[in-house]
PDB file of C-alpha atoms in Angstrom:
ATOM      1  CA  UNK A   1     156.790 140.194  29.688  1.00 54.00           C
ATOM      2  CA  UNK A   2     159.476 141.145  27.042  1.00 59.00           C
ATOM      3  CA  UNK A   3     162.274 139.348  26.550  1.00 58.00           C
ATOM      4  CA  UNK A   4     164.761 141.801  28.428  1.00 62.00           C
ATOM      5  CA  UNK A   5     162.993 141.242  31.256  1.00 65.00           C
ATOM      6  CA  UNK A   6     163.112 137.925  31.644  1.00 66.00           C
ATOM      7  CA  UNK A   7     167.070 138.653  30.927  1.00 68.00           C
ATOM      8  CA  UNK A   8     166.918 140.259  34.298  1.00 74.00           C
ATOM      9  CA  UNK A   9     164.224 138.677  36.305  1.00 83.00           C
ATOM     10  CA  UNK A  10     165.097 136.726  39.506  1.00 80.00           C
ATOM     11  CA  UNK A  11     164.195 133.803  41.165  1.00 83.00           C
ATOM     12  CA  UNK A  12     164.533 132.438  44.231  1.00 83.00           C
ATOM     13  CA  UNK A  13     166.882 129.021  44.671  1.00 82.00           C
ATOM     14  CA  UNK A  14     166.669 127.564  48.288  1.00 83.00           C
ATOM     15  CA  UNK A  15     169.470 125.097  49.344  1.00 82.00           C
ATOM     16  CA  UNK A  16     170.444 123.343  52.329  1.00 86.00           C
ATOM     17  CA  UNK A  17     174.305 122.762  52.962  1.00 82.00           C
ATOM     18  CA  UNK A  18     176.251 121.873  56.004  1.00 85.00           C
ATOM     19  CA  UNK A  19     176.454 124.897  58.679  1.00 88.00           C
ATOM     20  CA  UNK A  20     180.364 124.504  58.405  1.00 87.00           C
ATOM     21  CA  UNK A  21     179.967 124.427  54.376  1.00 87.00           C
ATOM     22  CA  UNK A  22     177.834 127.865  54.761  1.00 89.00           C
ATOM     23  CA  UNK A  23     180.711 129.628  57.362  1.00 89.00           C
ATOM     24  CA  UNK A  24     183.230 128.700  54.240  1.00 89.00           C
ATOM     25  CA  UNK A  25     181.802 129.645  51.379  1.00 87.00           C
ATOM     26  CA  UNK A  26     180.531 132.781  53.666  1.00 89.00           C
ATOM     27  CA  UNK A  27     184.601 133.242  54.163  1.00 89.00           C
ATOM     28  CA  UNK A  28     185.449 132.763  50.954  1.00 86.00           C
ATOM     29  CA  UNK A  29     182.682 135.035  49.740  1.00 85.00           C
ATOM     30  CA  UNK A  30     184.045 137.721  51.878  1.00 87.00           C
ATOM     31  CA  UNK A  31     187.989 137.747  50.618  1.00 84.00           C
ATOM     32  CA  UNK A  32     186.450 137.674  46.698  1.00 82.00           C
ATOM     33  CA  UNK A  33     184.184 140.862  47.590  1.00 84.00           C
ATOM     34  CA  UNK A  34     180.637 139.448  47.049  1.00 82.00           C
ATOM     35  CA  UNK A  35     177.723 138.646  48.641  1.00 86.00           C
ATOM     36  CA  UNK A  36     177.076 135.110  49.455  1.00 86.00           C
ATOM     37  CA  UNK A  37     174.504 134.656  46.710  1.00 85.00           C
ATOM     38  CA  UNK A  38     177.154 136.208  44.314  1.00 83.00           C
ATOM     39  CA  UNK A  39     179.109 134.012  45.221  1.00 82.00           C
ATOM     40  CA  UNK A  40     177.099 130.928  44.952  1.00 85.00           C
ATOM     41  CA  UNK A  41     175.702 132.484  41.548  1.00 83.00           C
ATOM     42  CA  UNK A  42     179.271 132.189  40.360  1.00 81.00           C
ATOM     43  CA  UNK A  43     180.470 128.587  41.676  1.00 81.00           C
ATOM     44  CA  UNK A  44     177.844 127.333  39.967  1.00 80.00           C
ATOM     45  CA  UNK A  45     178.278 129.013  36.883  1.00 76.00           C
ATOM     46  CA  UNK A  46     182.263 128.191  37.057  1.00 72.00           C
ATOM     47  CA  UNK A  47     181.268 124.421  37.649  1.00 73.00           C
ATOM     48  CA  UNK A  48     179.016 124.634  34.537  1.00 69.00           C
ATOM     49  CA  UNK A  49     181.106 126.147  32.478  1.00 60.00           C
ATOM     50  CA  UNK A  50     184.680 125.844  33.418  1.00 54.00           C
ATOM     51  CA  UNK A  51     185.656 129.393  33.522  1.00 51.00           C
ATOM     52  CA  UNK A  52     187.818 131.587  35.758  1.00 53.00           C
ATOM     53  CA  UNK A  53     186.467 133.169  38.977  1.00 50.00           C
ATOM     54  CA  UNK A  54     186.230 137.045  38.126  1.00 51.00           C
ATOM     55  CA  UNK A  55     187.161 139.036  41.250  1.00 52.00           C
ATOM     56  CA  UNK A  56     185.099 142.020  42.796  1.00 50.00           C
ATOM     57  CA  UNK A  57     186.140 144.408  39.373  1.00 50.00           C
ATOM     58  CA  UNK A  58     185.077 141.346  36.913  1.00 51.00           C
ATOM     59  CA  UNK A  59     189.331 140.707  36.629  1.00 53.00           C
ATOM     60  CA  UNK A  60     190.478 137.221  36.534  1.00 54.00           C
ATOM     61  CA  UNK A  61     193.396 136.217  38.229  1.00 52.00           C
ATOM     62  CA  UNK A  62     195.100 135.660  34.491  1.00 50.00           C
ATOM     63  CA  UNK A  63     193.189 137.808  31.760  1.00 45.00           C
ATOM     64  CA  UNK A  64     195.386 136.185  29.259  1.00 46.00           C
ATOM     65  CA  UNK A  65     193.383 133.520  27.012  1.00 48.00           C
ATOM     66  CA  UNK A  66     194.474 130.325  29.309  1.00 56.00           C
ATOM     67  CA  UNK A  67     196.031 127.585  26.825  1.00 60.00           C
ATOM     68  CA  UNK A  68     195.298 124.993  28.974  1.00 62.00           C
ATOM     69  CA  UNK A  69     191.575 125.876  29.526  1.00 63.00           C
ATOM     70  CA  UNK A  70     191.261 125.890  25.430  1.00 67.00           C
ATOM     71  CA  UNK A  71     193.158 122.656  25.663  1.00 66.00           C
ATOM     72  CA  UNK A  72     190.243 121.245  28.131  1.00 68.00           C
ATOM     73  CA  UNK A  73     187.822 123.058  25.739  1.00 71.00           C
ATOM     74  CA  UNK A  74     188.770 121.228  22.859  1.00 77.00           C
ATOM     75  CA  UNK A  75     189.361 117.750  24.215  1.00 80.00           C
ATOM     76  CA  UNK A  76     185.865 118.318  25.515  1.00 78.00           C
ATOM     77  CA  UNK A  77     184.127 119.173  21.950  1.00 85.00           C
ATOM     78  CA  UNK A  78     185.934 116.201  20.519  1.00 84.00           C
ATOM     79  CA  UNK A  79     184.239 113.570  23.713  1.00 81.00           C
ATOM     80  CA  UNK A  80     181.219 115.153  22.696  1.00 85.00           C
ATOM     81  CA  UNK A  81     181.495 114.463  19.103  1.00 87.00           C
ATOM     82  CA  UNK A  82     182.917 110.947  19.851  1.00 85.00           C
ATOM     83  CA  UNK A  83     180.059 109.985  22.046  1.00 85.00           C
ATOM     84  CA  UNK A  84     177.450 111.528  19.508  1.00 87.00           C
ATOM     85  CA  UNK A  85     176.580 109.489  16.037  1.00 76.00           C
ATOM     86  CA  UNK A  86     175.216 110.750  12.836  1.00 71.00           C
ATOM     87  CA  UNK A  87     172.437 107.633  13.243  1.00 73.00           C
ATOM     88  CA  UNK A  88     171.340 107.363  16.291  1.00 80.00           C
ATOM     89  CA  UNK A  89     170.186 110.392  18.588  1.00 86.00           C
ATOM     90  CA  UNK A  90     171.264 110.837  22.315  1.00 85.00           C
ATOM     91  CA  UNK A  91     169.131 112.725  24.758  1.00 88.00           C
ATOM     92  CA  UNK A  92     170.984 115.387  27.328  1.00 86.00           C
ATOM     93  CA  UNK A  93     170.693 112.895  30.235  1.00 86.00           C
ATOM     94  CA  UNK A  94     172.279 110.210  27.949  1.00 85.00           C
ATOM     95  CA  UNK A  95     175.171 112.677  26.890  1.00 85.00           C
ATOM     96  CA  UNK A  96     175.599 113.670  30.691  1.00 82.00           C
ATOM     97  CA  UNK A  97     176.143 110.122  31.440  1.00 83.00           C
ATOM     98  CA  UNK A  98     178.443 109.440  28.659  1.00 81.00           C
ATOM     99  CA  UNK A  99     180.468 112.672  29.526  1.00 80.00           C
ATOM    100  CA  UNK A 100     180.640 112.226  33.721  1.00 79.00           C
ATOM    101  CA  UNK A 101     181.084 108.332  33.777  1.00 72.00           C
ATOM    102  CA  UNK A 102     184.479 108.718  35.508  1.00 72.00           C
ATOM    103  CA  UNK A 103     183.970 111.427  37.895  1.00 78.00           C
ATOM    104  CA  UNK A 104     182.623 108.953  40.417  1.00 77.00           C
ATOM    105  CA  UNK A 105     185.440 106.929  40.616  1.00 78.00           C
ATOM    106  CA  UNK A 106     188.081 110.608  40.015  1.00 80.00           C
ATOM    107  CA  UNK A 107     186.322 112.024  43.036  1.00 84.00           C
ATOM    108  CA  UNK A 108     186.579 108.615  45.526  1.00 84.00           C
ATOM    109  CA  UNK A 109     190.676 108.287  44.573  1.00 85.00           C
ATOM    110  CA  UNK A 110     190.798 111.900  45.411  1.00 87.00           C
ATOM    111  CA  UNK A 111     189.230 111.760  48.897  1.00 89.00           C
ATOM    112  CA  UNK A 112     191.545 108.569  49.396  1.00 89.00           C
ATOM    113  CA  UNK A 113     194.077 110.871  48.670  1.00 88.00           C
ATOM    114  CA  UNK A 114     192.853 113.853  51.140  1.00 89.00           C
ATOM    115  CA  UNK A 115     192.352 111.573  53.482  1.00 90.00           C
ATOM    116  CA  UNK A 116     195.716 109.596  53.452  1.00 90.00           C
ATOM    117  CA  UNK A 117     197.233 112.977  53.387  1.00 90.00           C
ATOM    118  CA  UNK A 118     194.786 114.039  56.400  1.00 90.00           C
ATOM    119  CA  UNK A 119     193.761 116.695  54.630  1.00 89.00           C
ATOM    120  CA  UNK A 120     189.880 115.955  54.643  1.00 91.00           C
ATOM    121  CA  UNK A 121     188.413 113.244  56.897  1.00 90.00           C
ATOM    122  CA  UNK A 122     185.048 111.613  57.312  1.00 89.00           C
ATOM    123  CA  UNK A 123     182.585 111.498  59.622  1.00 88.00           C
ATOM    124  CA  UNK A 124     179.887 108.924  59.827  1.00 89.00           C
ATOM    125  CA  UNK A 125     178.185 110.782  62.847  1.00 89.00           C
ATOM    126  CA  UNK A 126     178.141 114.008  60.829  1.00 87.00           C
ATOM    127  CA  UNK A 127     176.651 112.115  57.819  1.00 89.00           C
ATOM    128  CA  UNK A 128     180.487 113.860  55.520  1.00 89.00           C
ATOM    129  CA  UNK A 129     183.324 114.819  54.887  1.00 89.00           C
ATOM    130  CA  UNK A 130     184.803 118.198  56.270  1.00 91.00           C
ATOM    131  CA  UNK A 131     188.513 119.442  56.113  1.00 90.00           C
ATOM    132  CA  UNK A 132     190.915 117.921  58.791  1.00 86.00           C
ATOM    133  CA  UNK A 133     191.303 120.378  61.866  1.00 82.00           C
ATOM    134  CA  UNK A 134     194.352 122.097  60.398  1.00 72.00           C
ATOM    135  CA  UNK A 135     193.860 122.110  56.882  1.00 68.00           C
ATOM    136  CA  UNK A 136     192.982 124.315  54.168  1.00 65.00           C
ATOM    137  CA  UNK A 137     190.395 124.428  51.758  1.00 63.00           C
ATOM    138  CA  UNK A 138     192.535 126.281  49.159  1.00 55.00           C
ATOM    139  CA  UNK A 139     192.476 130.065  48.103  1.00 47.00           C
ATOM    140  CA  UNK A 140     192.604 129.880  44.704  1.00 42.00           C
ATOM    141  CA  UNK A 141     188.985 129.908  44.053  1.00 42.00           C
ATOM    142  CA  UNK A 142     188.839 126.554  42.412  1.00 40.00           C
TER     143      UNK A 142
END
């Protein structure tokens, strides 16, 4: 196999989500003009790497260069080179750690905060949370 094909080779990834999870990201899918793998493709990439959500044309919603995301960019280089040494060696699941310690504890006070607000509620019998009867998930693509 030569390297530009496995450039464009695909492979199956199999997931299992809540059937209300699906029917939004199947909604949301649909107003950004792509497919639901498309879609999914792209979260996951935007998650990883902290970039804008193109739209059907490959536009952005701002095309200008983003301050604030080269802001985020930078402050993230220098935790990097803060948590690395020039003695000692870190592995990736060592630097992961390092990097996410706080997102625990950022993503509880937020779902406090949706859920004060009734915005998002829980559900011990569903095993989640889901978005309170009423509320929206957001439509900027975040």
């Amino acid at each position: 196999m030569s390297s530009d094909d496995s450039q464009t080779e695909q492979k199956s990834v199999m997931t299992y989500v809540p059937v209300y999870q699906k029917d939004e990201w199947k909604r949301h899918a649909e107003r950004l003009g792509m497919s639901q793998s498309e879609f999914v493709r792209t979260m996951v990439q935007a998650g990883r790497s902290d970039f804008e959500v193109p739209d059907r044309y490959g536009e952005t919603e701002d095309s200008e260069v983003d301050d604030d995301a080269e802001g985020r960019k930078g402050e993230f280089e220098e935790r990097v080179l803060s948590t690395l040494s020039a003695t000692d060696h870190r592995s990736w699941d060592e630097l992961l750690e390092a990097l996410t310690d706080d997102i625990e504890d950022r993503l509880d006070e937020t779902l406090q905060d949706l859920q004060a607000s009734n915005r998002v509620q829980y559900s011990g019998r569903h095993g989640g949370y889901s978005l309170a009867s009423g509320a929206s998930g957001g439509d900027d693509g975040r």
